Short mmCIF file of C-alpha atoms (C1' of nucleotides) in Angstrom, two decimals:
data_model
loop_
_atom_site.label_atom_id
_atom_site.label_comp_id
_atom_site.label_asym_id
_atom_site.label_seq_id
_atom_site.Cartn_x
_atom_site.Cartn_y
_atom_site.Cartn_z
CA MET A 1 104.36 -21.39 13.59
CA ALA A 2 104.86 -21.36 17.35
CA GLY A 3 103.59 -24.21 19.51
CA MET A 4 99.84 -24.50 19.04
CA LYS A 5 96.97 -26.20 20.82
CA ILE A 6 93.92 -26.54 18.60
CA ALA A 7 90.57 -27.64 20.01
CA ALA A 8 87.16 -28.42 18.57
CA TRP A 9 83.90 -28.24 20.49
CA ASN A 10 80.31 -28.67 19.47
CA VAL A 11 78.77 -26.39 22.09
CA ASN A 12 75.09 -27.01 21.19
CA SER A 13 74.15 -23.31 21.30
CA VAL A 14 76.95 -20.89 22.11
CA ARG A 15 74.54 -18.56 23.94
CA ALA A 16 73.12 -21.30 26.15
CA ARG A 17 76.70 -22.43 26.88
CA LEU A 18 78.48 -19.07 27.12
CA ASP A 19 79.43 -19.28 30.80
CA ARG A 20 80.81 -22.78 30.33
CA LEU A 21 82.70 -21.76 27.19
CA VAL A 22 84.34 -18.76 28.87
CA GLU A 23 85.24 -20.82 31.92
CA TRP A 24 86.69 -23.53 29.72
CA LEU A 25 88.73 -21.05 27.67
CA LYS A 26 90.21 -19.60 30.84
CA ASN A 27 91.10 -23.01 32.26
CA THR A 28 92.28 -24.64 29.05
CA GLN A 29 93.96 -21.73 27.23
CA PRO A 30 93.88 -23.24 23.73
CA ASP A 31 95.43 -21.21 20.92
CA VAL A 32 92.66 -21.98 18.46
CA VAL A 33 89.13 -23.26 19.03
CA CYS A 34 86.77 -24.49 16.33
CA LEU A 35 83.16 -24.26 17.51
CA GLN A 36 80.15 -26.03 16.05
CA GLU A 37 76.40 -25.70 16.48
CA LEU A 38 76.44 -22.07 17.49
CA LYS A 39 72.66 -21.96 16.84
CA CYS A 40 72.80 -18.21 16.44
CA THR A 41 73.31 -15.60 13.77
CA ASP A 42 76.52 -13.61 13.35
CA ALA A 43 74.85 -10.67 15.10
CA GLU A 44 73.79 -12.84 18.05
CA PHE A 45 77.26 -14.31 18.59
CA PRO A 46 78.62 -13.21 22.00
CA ARG A 47 81.74 -11.51 20.62
CA GLU A 48 82.27 -9.33 23.65
CA ALA A 49 82.38 -12.12 26.22
CA VAL A 50 84.70 -14.16 23.99
CA LEU A 51 86.95 -11.16 23.43
CA GLU A 52 87.05 -10.51 27.18
CA ALA A 53 88.24 -14.09 27.57
CA GLY A 54 91.06 -13.25 25.16
CA TYR A 55 89.83 -14.58 21.82
CA HIS A 56 89.02 -13.07 18.46
CA ALA A 57 86.29 -14.80 16.51
CA ALA A 58 85.56 -15.59 12.88
CA VAL A 59 81.87 -16.48 12.80
CA HIS A 60 79.64 -18.13 10.23
CA GLY A 61 76.30 -18.15 12.01
CA GLN A 62 72.78 -19.30 11.23
CA LYS A 63 69.51 -18.92 13.05
CA THR A 64 68.45 -21.96 15.17
CA TYR A 65 70.61 -24.55 13.42
CA ASN A 66 74.28 -25.19 12.65
CA GLY A 67 76.71 -22.28 12.77
CA VAL A 68 80.50 -22.55 13.08
CA ALA A 69 83.28 -20.31 14.35
CA ILE A 70 87.01 -20.12 14.83
CA LEU A 71 88.34 -18.48 17.98
CA ALA A 72 91.98 -17.48 18.21
CA ARG A 73 94.26 -15.36 20.38
CA THR A 74 95.25 -13.39 17.28
CA PRO A 75 92.65 -12.23 14.75
CA PRO A 76 91.92 -15.01 12.22
CA GLN A 77 93.07 -14.02 8.71
CA ASP A 78 91.61 -14.64 5.25
CA VAL A 79 88.29 -15.86 6.57
CA VAL A 80 86.21 -17.91 4.13
CA SER A 81 82.70 -19.02 5.03
CA GLY A 82 81.05 -22.04 3.43
CA LEU A 83 82.26 -24.35 0.70
CA SER A 84 81.71 -21.77 -2.07
CA ASP A 85 81.23 -24.51 -4.64
CA GLY A 86 78.11 -23.14 -6.29
CA VAL A 87 75.83 -25.70 -4.65
CA GLU A 88 72.63 -24.30 -3.16
CA ASP A 89 73.14 -24.81 0.56
CA SER A 90 71.79 -22.66 3.36
CA HIS A 91 73.55 -24.63 6.14
CA ALA A 92 76.37 -22.81 7.92
CA ARG A 93 78.73 -25.76 8.38
CA VAL A 94 82.19 -24.62 7.32
CA ILE A 95 84.42 -21.67 8.10
CA ALA A 96 88.14 -21.38 7.34
CA ALA A 97 90.78 -18.93 8.50
CA THR A 98 94.52 -18.66 8.85
CA VAL A 99 95.97 -18.46 12.35
CA ASP A 100 99.70 -18.12 12.93
CA GLY A 101 100.49 -19.62 9.51
CA VAL A 102 98.15 -22.60 9.87
CA ARG A 103 95.01 -22.87 7.78
CA VAL A 104 92.22 -23.92 10.16
CA VAL A 105 88.79 -25.15 9.10
CA SER A 106 85.91 -25.52 11.54
CA VAL A 107 83.51 -28.17 10.26
CA TYR A 108 80.08 -29.28 11.38
CA ALA A 109 79.29 -32.31 9.24
CA PRO A 110 75.60 -33.17 8.78
CA ASN A 111 74.13 -35.69 11.21
CA GLY A 112 72.39 -37.73 8.50
CA GLN A 113 69.28 -38.61 10.52
CA GLN A 114 68.06 -41.97 9.20
CA VAL A 115 70.06 -44.14 6.83
CA ASP A 116 69.09 -43.41 3.19
CA SER A 117 67.01 -40.39 4.21
CA PRO A 118 67.54 -37.15 2.23
CA ALA A 119 69.64 -35.94 5.16
CA TYR A 120 71.85 -39.02 4.86
CA VAL A 121 72.36 -38.42 1.15
CA TYR A 122 73.16 -34.78 1.91
CA LYS A 123 75.72 -35.93 4.47
CA LEU A 124 77.56 -38.13 1.98
CA GLU A 125 77.48 -35.33 -0.59
CA PHE A 126 78.83 -32.91 2.02
CA TYR A 127 81.85 -35.16 2.55
CA ALA A 128 82.47 -35.35 -1.21
CA ARG A 129 82.10 -31.58 -1.55
CA LEU A 130 84.55 -31.03 1.31
CA ARG A 131 87.07 -33.30 -0.39
CA ARG A 132 86.71 -31.23 -3.59
CA TYR A 133 87.09 -28.08 -1.47
CA LEU A 134 90.46 -29.37 -0.28
CA ASP A 135 91.54 -30.54 -3.74
CA THR A 136 90.71 -27.13 -5.18
CA ARG A 137 92.20 -24.89 -2.54
CA HIS A 138 94.90 -26.79 -0.71
CA LYS A 139 97.82 -29.18 -0.93
CA PRO A 140 98.53 -31.94 1.59
CA GLY A 141 101.98 -30.40 2.04
CA GLU A 142 100.51 -27.25 3.60
CA PRO A 143 99.95 -26.92 7.34
CA LEU A 144 96.20 -27.46 7.46
CA ALA A 145 93.87 -28.57 10.28
CA LEU A 146 90.22 -29.52 9.88
CA CYS A 147 88.48 -29.67 13.23
CA GLY A 148 84.95 -30.24 14.31
CA ASP A 149 81.98 -32.49 14.68
CA TRP A 150 82.23 -35.02 11.87
CA ASN A 151 79.25 -37.14 12.85
CA VAL A 152 81.23 -40.23 11.88
CA ALA A 153 82.80 -42.80 14.20
CA PRO A 154 85.53 -44.14 11.92
CA GLU A 155 86.29 -47.48 13.61
CA ASP A 156 84.89 -50.09 16.02
CA LEU A 157 87.05 -48.55 18.72
CA ASP A 158 85.13 -45.29 18.31
CA VAL A 159 81.74 -46.54 19.54
CA TRP A 160 80.95 -47.97 22.96
CA ASP A 161 79.26 -51.06 21.47
CA PRO A 162 80.07 -51.84 17.82
CA VAL A 163 77.35 -54.50 17.73
CA ALA A 164 74.63 -52.11 18.95
CA TRP A 165 75.90 -49.46 16.55
CA GLN A 166 76.03 -51.80 13.56
CA GLY A 167 74.33 -50.08 10.61
CA GLN A 168 73.29 -47.02 12.67
CA THR A 169 73.83 -43.51 11.38
CA LEU A 170 77.31 -42.23 12.36
CA PHE A 171 78.65 -45.76 11.89
CA THR A 172 77.49 -47.05 8.46
CA GLU A 173 79.91 -48.26 5.82
CA LYS A 174 79.00 -45.46 3.44
CA GLU A 175 79.76 -42.81 6.05
CA LYS A 176 83.07 -44.45 6.97
CA ALA A 177 83.96 -44.65 3.26
CA ALA A 178 83.14 -40.95 2.81
CA TRP A 179 85.34 -40.20 5.82
CA ARG A 180 88.23 -42.28 4.44
CA GLU A 181 87.87 -40.60 1.06
CA LEU A 182 88.18 -37.23 2.77
CA CYS A 183 91.20 -38.29 4.80
CA ALA A 184 92.81 -39.69 1.63
CA PHE A 185 93.48 -36.07 0.68
CA GLY A 186 96.32 -36.34 3.17
CA LEU A 187 94.70 -35.92 6.56
CA THR A 188 95.49 -37.75 9.77
CA ASP A 189 93.16 -38.32 12.72
CA THR A 190 95.51 -36.82 15.32
CA PHE A 191 94.03 -38.61 18.32
CA ARG A 192 93.98 -42.04 16.69
CA SER A 193 97.49 -41.65 15.29
CA LEU A 194 98.86 -41.11 18.79
CA TYR A 195 96.63 -43.65 20.53
CA PRO A 196 95.82 -46.52 18.13
CA ALA A 197 94.08 -48.56 20.84
CA GLU A 198 92.43 -45.97 23.12
CA LYS A 199 88.65 -46.19 23.48
CA LYS A 200 87.67 -42.59 24.18
CA PHE A 201 84.49 -40.81 23.22
CA SER A 202 83.52 -37.23 22.45
CA TRP A 203 79.72 -37.41 22.35
CA TRP A 204 77.18 -38.96 24.70
CA ASP A 205 73.40 -38.82 24.22
CA TYR A 206 71.62 -36.62 26.77
CA ARG A 207 69.16 -39.46 27.32
CA MET A 208 69.36 -42.75 29.17
CA LEU A 209 72.24 -41.66 31.41
CA ALA A 210 74.56 -42.34 28.47
CA PHE A 211 77.38 -40.19 29.88
CA GLN A 212 77.19 -41.73 33.35
CA LYS A 213 77.44 -45.17 31.73
CA ASN A 214 80.11 -43.91 29.30
CA GLN A 215 78.00 -45.06 26.39
CA GLY A 216 79.46 -42.64 23.88
CA VAL A 217 80.97 -42.35 20.44
CA ARG A 218 84.02 -40.53 19.08
CA ILE A 219 82.72 -38.29 16.31
CA ASP A 220 84.66 -35.07 16.99
CA HIS A 221 88.10 -35.04 15.43
CA VAL A 222 91.12 -32.86 14.77
CA LEU A 223 92.48 -33.78 11.34
CA ALA A 224 95.87 -32.51 10.22
CA THR A 225 98.14 -32.62 7.18
CA GLY A 226 101.69 -34.02 7.22
CA PRO A 227 103.56 -30.83 8.18
CA LEU A 228 101.43 -30.57 11.31
CA VAL A 229 101.40 -34.29 12.14
CA LYS A 230 105.18 -34.16 12.21
CA ARG A 231 104.87 -31.69 15.08
CA LEU A 232 102.05 -33.47 16.89
CA THR A 233 102.91 -33.94 20.57
CA ALA A 234 99.59 -34.72 22.26
CA ALA A 235 95.88 -35.13 21.66
CA GLY A 236 92.88 -35.81 23.84
CA VAL A 237 89.28 -35.38 24.85
CA ASP A 238 88.32 -32.97 27.61
CA ARG A 239 85.79 -35.25 29.29
CA GLU A 240 85.45 -32.90 32.29
CA ALA A 241 83.63 -30.37 30.13
CA ARG A 242 80.78 -32.83 29.59
CA LYS A 243 80.14 -33.06 33.37
CA GLY A 244 77.98 -30.93 35.65
CA LYS A 245 74.82 -28.97 35.01
CA GLN A 246 73.62 -28.14 31.51
CA PRO A 247 76.58 -29.39 29.55
CA SER A 248 76.77 -29.66 25.79
CA ASP A 249 76.27 -33.25 24.66
CA HIS A 250 79.80 -33.06 23.18
CA ALA A 251 83.16 -32.83 24.95
CA PRO A 252 85.93 -30.70 23.43
CA VAL A 253 88.67 -32.56 21.59
CA TRP A 254 92.15 -31.16 21.04
CA ALA A 255 95.61 -31.69 19.57
CA GLU A 256 98.88 -29.99 20.44
CA PHE A 257 101.64 -29.20 17.96
CA LYS A 258 105.13 -28.10 18.84
CA ALA A 259 106.85 -25.14 17.17
CA GLY A 260 108.52 -25.78 13.86
CA MET B 1 50.34 -20.27 69.53
CA ALA B 2 54.03 -19.50 69.71
CA GLY B 3 55.48 -16.50 67.91
CA MET B 4 54.83 -16.89 64.20
CA LYS B 5 56.11 -15.33 61.00
CA ILE B 6 53.74 -15.91 58.08
CA ALA B 7 54.79 -15.06 54.54
CA ALA B 8 53.09 -15.11 51.13
CA TRP B 9 54.90 -15.37 47.82
CA ASN B 10 53.69 -15.69 44.27
CA VAL B 11 56.68 -17.59 42.91
CA ASN B 12 55.54 -17.71 39.26
CA SER B 13 56.40 -21.43 38.82
CA VAL B 14 57.78 -23.20 41.87
CA ARG B 15 59.95 -25.45 39.70
CA ALA B 16 61.50 -22.56 37.77
CA ARG B 17 62.10 -20.80 41.11
CA LEU B 18 63.12 -23.74 43.31
CA ASP B 19 66.70 -22.64 43.98
CA ARG B 20 65.56 -19.15 44.90
CA LEU B 21 62.77 -20.49 47.10
CA VAL B 22 65.09 -22.81 49.04
CA GLU B 23 67.68 -20.07 49.44
CA TRP B 24 65.00 -17.65 50.65
CA LEU B 25 63.59 -20.18 53.12
CA LYS B 26 67.04 -20.73 54.59
CA ASN B 27 67.74 -17.01 54.91
CA THR B 28 64.31 -15.90 56.04
CA GLN B 29 63.19 -18.82 58.22
CA PRO B 30 59.45 -18.07 58.16
CA ASP B 31 57.19 -20.38 60.15
CA VAL B 32 54.52 -20.54 57.47
CA VAL B 33 54.69 -19.71 53.77
CA CYS B 34 51.72 -19.41 51.44
CA LEU B 35 52.79 -19.93 47.84
CA GLN B 36 50.89 -18.95 44.71
CA GLU B 37 51.26 -19.73 41.03
CA LEU B 38 52.99 -23.05 41.51
CA LYS B 39 52.27 -23.82 37.82
CA CYS B 40 52.65 -27.52 38.49
CA THR B 41 50.60 -30.51 39.53
CA ASP B 42 50.73 -32.05 43.00
CA ALA B 43 52.99 -34.80 41.63
CA GLU B 44 55.39 -32.27 40.09
CA PHE B 45 55.71 -30.22 43.28
CA PRO B 46 59.33 -30.39 44.58
CA ARG B 47 58.42 -31.86 47.98
CA GLU B 48 61.86 -33.30 48.63
CA ALA B 49 63.81 -30.07 48.19
CA VAL B 50 61.29 -28.19 50.33
CA LEU B 51 61.44 -30.86 53.02
CA GLU B 52 65.25 -30.73 52.97
CA ALA B 53 64.94 -27.00 53.62
CA GLY B 54 62.85 -27.89 56.66
CA TYR B 55 59.26 -27.45 55.47
CA HIS B 56 56.25 -29.71 55.12
CA ALA B 57 53.90 -28.83 52.28
CA ALA B 58 50.16 -28.90 51.69
CA VAL B 59 49.77 -28.58 47.94
CA HIS B 60 46.84 -27.86 45.65
CA GLY B 61 48.46 -27.96 42.26
CA GLN B 62 47.36 -27.52 38.65
CA LYS B 63 49.10 -27.96 35.33
CA THR B 64 50.47 -24.74 33.74
CA TYR B 65 48.30 -22.24 35.64
CA ASN B 66 47.55 -21.28 39.25
CA GLY B 67 48.38 -23.75 42.02
CA VAL B 68 48.74 -22.86 45.73
CA ALA B 69 50.53 -24.36 48.69
CA ILE B 70 51.16 -23.90 52.39
CA LEU B 71 54.64 -24.66 53.72
CA ALA B 72 55.20 -25.04 57.44
CA ARG B 73 57.85 -26.33 59.84
CA THR B 74 55.27 -28.71 61.29
CA PRO B 75 52.94 -30.73 59.04
CA PRO B 76 49.86 -28.64 58.12
CA GLN B 77 46.68 -30.14 59.63
CA ASP B 78 43.11 -30.45 58.31
CA VAL B 79 44.04 -29.49 54.77
CA VAL B 80 41.15 -28.31 52.59
CA SER B 81 41.69 -27.58 48.89
CA GLY B 82 39.44 -25.22 46.95
CA LEU B 83 36.33 -23.34 48.00
CA SER B 84 34.16 -26.49 48.02
CA ASP B 85 31.04 -24.43 47.32
CA GLY B 86 29.60 -26.56 44.56
CA VAL B 87 30.59 -24.09 41.83
CA GLU B 88 32.24 -25.64 38.77
CA ASP B 89 35.79 -24.30 38.94
CA SER B 90 38.93 -26.01 37.72
CA HIS B 91 41.27 -23.29 39.01
CA ALA B 92 43.50 -24.26 41.94
CA ARG B 93 43.41 -20.95 43.82
CA VAL B 94 42.73 -21.77 47.46
CA ILE B 95 44.18 -24.14 50.03
CA ALA B 96 43.64 -24.01 53.80
CA ALA B 97 45.36 -25.75 56.68
CA THR B 98 45.90 -25.37 60.40
CA VAL B 99 49.40 -24.67 61.64
CA ASP B 100 50.18 -24.31 65.33
CA GLY B 101 46.56 -23.41 66.13
CA VAL B 102 46.22 -20.82 63.37
CA ARG B 103 43.99 -21.44 60.37
CA VAL B 104 46.00 -20.39 57.31
CA VAL B 105 44.58 -19.91 53.80
CA SER B 106 46.80 -19.50 50.75
CA VAL B 107 44.91 -17.55 48.10
CA TYR B 108 45.65 -16.76 44.48
CA ALA B 109 42.91 -14.38 43.41
CA PRO B 110 42.16 -14.20 39.67
CA ASN B 111 43.95 -11.48 37.71
CA GLY B 112 40.83 -10.33 35.88
CA GLN B 113 42.50 -9.56 32.54
CA GLN B 114 40.47 -6.72 30.96
CA VAL B 115 37.77 -4.80 32.79
CA ASP B 116 34.35 -6.36 32.17
CA SER B 117 35.89 -9.42 30.47
CA PRO B 118 34.65 -12.86 31.59
CA ALA B 119 37.84 -13.14 33.64
CA TYR B 120 36.98 -9.87 35.39
CA VAL B 121 33.50 -11.12 36.23
CA TYR B 122 35.03 -14.38 37.48
CA LYS B 123 37.37 -12.36 39.69
CA LEU B 124 34.53 -10.46 41.36
CA GLU B 125 32.61 -13.71 41.84
CA PHE B 126 35.71 -15.32 43.34
CA TYR B 127 35.86 -12.59 45.98
CA ALA B 128 32.17 -13.06 46.81
CA ARG B 129 32.62 -16.83 47.00
CA LEU B 130 35.60 -16.43 49.29
CA ARG B 131 33.55 -14.19 51.59
CA ARG B 132 30.85 -16.89 51.73
CA TYR B 133 33.59 -19.45 52.41
CA LEU B 134 34.59 -17.45 55.48
CA ASP B 135 31.01 -16.85 56.60
CA THR B 136 30.27 -20.57 56.35
CA ARG B 137 33.37 -21.97 57.98
CA HIS B 138 34.86 -19.37 60.26
CA LYS B 139 34.26 -16.64 62.82
CA PRO B 140 36.16 -13.35 62.99
CA GLY B 141 37.05 -14.24 66.56
CA GLU B 142 39.18 -17.23 65.45
CA PRO B 143 42.90 -16.87 64.70
CA LEU B 144 42.76 -16.88 60.90
CA ALA B 145 45.21 -15.63 58.27
CA LEU B 146 44.48 -15.31 54.55
CA CYS B 147 47.66 -14.75 52.61
CA GLY B 148 48.50 -14.51 48.98
CA ASP B 149 48.28 -12.70 45.70
CA TRP B 150 45.00 -10.79 45.77
CA ASN B 151 45.42 -8.98 42.47
CA VAL B 152 43.89 -5.90 44.03
CA ALA B 153 45.69 -2.73 45.07
CA PRO B 154 43.27 -1.46 47.72
CA GLU B 155 44.26 2.22 47.91
CA ASP B 156 46.00 5.01 46.01
CA LEU B 157 49.05 4.40 48.18
CA ASP B 158 49.26 0.87 46.76
CA VAL B 159 50.08 1.80 43.16
CA TRP B 160 53.10 3.75 41.99
CA ASP B 161 50.96 6.19 39.96
CA PRO B 162 47.27 6.34 40.88
CA VAL B 163 46.52 8.50 37.83
CA ALA B 164 48.11 6.01 35.41
CA TRP B 165 46.36 3.14 37.17
CA GLN B 166 42.95 4.84 37.19
CA GLY B 167 40.37 2.34 35.92
CA GLN B 168 42.98 -0.36 35.21
CA THR B 169 42.49 -3.95 36.31
CA LEU B 170 43.82 -4.45 39.87
CA PHE B 171 42.66 -0.93 40.73
CA THR B 172 39.01 -0.55 39.61
CA GLU B 173 36.26 0.47 42.00
CA LYS B 174 34.47 -2.88 41.64
CA GLU B 175 37.61 -4.79 42.61
CA LYS B 176 38.28 -2.52 45.58
CA ALA B 177 34.66 -2.95 46.68
CA ALA B 178 34.95 -6.75 46.42
CA TRP B 179 38.13 -6.55 48.49
CA ARG B 180 36.45 -4.37 51.15
CA GLU B 181 33.48 -6.72 51.25
CA LEU B 182 35.86 -9.59 51.92
CA CYS B 183 37.72 -7.70 54.63
CA ALA B 184 34.38 -6.74 56.21
CA PHE B 185 34.24 -10.33 57.44
CA GLY B 186 36.70 -9.13 60.04
CA LEU B 187 40.04 -9.12 58.31
CA THR B 188 42.84 -6.57 58.62
CA ASP B 189 45.52 -5.79 56.04
CA THR B 190 48.46 -6.36 58.41
CA PHE B 191 50.97 -4.25 56.50
CA ARG B 192 48.66 -1.26 56.07
CA SER B 193 47.49 -1.40 59.69
CA LEU B 194 51.07 -0.99 60.90
CA TYR B 195 52.15 1.47 58.22
CA PRO B 196 49.20 3.65 57.18
CA ALA B 197 51.35 5.91 55.00
CA GLU B 198 54.07 3.60 53.60
CA LYS B 199 54.24 3.33 49.80
CA LYS B 200 55.64 -0.16 49.31
CA PHE B 201 54.96 -2.57 46.47
CA SER B 202 54.93 -6.34 46.06
CA TRP B 203 54.66 -6.73 42.28
CA TRP B 204 56.56 -5.14 39.40
CA ASP B 205 56.01 -5.94 35.73
CA TYR B 206 58.90 -7.82 34.15
CA ARG B 207 58.74 -5.35 31.27
CA MET B 208 59.91 -1.77 30.87
CA LEU B 209 62.43 -1.93 33.74
CA ALA B 210 59.48 -1.52 36.12
CA PHE B 211 61.39 -2.89 39.11
CA GLN B 212 64.46 -0.74 38.53
CA LYS B 213 62.15 2.31 38.37
CA ASN B 214 60.11 1.00 41.32
CA GLN B 215 56.95 1.22 39.25
CA GLY B 216 55.07 -1.44 41.19
CA VAL B 217 51.80 -2.16 42.94
CA ARG B 218 50.96 -3.72 46.29
CA ILE B 219 48.67 -6.66 45.51
CA ASP B 220 50.08 -9.35 47.83
CA HIS B 221 48.68 -9.16 51.33
CA VAL B 222 48.59 -10.96 54.67
CA LEU B 223 45.10 -10.56 56.10
CA ALA B 224 44.37 -11.51 59.70
CA THR B 225 41.47 -11.65 62.12
CA GLY B 226 41.34 -9.78 65.44
CA PRO B 227 43.02 -12.37 67.67
CA LEU B 228 46.05 -12.31 65.39
CA VAL B 229 46.08 -8.57 64.79
CA LYS B 230 46.32 -8.09 68.56
CA ARG B 231 49.63 -9.97 68.40
CA LEU B 232 50.92 -8.31 65.24
CA THR B 233 54.44 -7.00 65.78
CA ALA B 234 55.82 -6.39 62.30
CA ALA B 235 55.02 -6.67 58.60
CA GLY B 236 56.90 -6.03 55.40
CA VAL B 237 57.85 -6.76 51.85
CA ASP B 238 61.01 -8.71 51.07
CA ARG B 239 62.10 -6.53 48.15
CA GLU B 240 65.51 -8.25 47.96
CA ALA B 241 63.88 -11.42 46.64
CA ARG B 242 62.73 -9.57 43.51
CA LYS B 243 66.37 -8.68 42.61
CA GLY B 244 68.98 -10.61 40.67
CA LYS B 245 68.67 -13.13 37.88
CA GLN B 246 65.38 -14.81 37.01
CA PRO B 247 63.27 -13.52 39.87
CA SER B 248 59.54 -13.98 40.24
CA ASP B 249 57.68 -10.80 39.33
CA HIS B 250 56.38 -10.76 42.93
CA ALA B 251 58.28 -10.14 46.16
CA PRO B 252 57.33 -12.09 49.29
CA VAL B 253 55.23 -10.24 51.85
CA TRP B 254 55.12 -11.19 55.52
CA ALA B 255 53.69 -10.47 58.97
CA GLU B 256 55.01 -11.45 62.37
CA PHE B 257 52.84 -12.29 65.39
CA LYS B 258 54.07 -12.64 68.94
CA ALA B 259 53.12 -15.55 71.18
CA GLY B 260 49.81 -15.34 72.99
"C1'" DG C 1 67.36 -34.64 27.26
"C1'" DC C 2 68.20 -30.34 25.96
"C1'" DA C 3 68.38 -27.06 22.65
"C1'" DT C 4 65.67 -24.04 19.24
"C1'" DG C 5 61.24 -21.25 17.54
"C1'" DT C 6 56.30 -19.94 17.92
"C1'" DG C 7 52.26 -18.31 20.30
"C1'" DG C 8 49.32 -17.39 24.76
"C1'" DC C 9 49.31 -15.24 29.07
"C1'" DG C 10 50.18 -11.71 32.50
"C1'" DC D 1 60.18 -10.13 30.38
"C1'" DG D 2 59.60 -14.72 31.48
"C1'" DC D 3 56.67 -18.32 32.42
"C1'" DC D 4 53.86 -22.16 30.02
"C1'" DA D 5 52.67 -25.39 25.72
"C1'" DC D 6 53.82 -27.45 21.47
"C1'" DA D 7 56.61 -28.73 17.40
"C1'" DT D 8 61.07 -30.11 15.67
"C1'" DG D 9 66.11 -31.41 15.43
"C1'" DC D 10 69.84 -34.34 17.08
#
DNA sequence: GCATGTGGCG
DNA sequence: CGCCACATGC
């Protein structure tokens, strides 16, 4: 693997955000981008515009909701859509592909709505299923990156006000436990590993001027296995991309790995 | 009265078209603008942005449908909303005001939907009521301009294909007769009086690439009484404003009067 | 708040 | 085709 910058961005409709996405690709020049919430079918995905910007796309789309993709400068290989675990599940939340020797998975974890709602139960099950997906298909010694919107803020440092967030969806003990259980496969939160004390966010509610007041949470993460973490040189949140007119409610997050 | 350029534009939602309207005001610098189809209430009308562009506004708004306004460099005087003829009518289709000594009326005539439908009957009645409005309040010897979307193409020259339009709403004999009866008050179609043989349009359907094929109709008109017609120097359609992204389906029409 | 879809209207 | 309204998701 050459040096590689991997980003993850919940775009909240790739068609509504196409101009911003293309602009951001041109300015940021990541090697791989995991997109979430495409909110379009495979056929509706703007392949041409993305290709013009220099990226091939592996797309697992869905009408109106969810939808994930992996963009890369070279065509993604061995694309696998979904968890393929036999569970009835119409949500397009996972796509995997190999890029330049690294297995990349774009993940849009369920939001969970209200605590103990069916959606919340589904969210916890999704995390368990994803852990089994890794156990079945991968080893922690392989170069593997899982990137996306995880809808979990793992620690107090990851929400703007831990007291206000106490017991709220994205920040409950059960969700954090599901997250830790996933990471226990052998995954490292790249941003947090480099910056153990940084309070940076990746999502801000559209309402109540949350972004202007920096009342956000860090729920978008680039997770990596040991072989990649060894090469980790930088990680961050592209807060600029949340500014201006008609932004996504999420900022892109990214991690950079040196050649090895 | 100083020299005066009066325009009329059905903007098809003033909020959806605000950027285009402001841009057009800055480029075109009309003295008076009659707007139709505001599709917003008085409270929702973007007064600030319009004022920043240099225009005061008299607004007769309505939620979702209709809505008319008069913009002017100096505050419109003696504003009168509606026909005030005692008829039950919730449609905001008429507003009048005096600007620089000229009585200006912004009119959004009913579309009429299908021939002989209740909406069609309402349209014919609207024309008769407007004629009575003029008879009651004005004299043909006063400087008076009625400007707006009349939803009538008065002559064969005013539709792209008179055969195709034969008997269609906007072009039926009854509508043309209602239009002539209104004009018989003492009003002149400024554009047609200057250009008796010009085939120019002011509205093109959003569908079927009608604008690209120039398959339009001329249904937006600046009507003026004798004292103004004497000063008429130019009239036209601002076809450019119908181009580009997210245009109104109407182009602005205008007439220019010299000082007198 | 800002997306999505649907359905009415022109 | 492109407004509006309304419902629904996050």
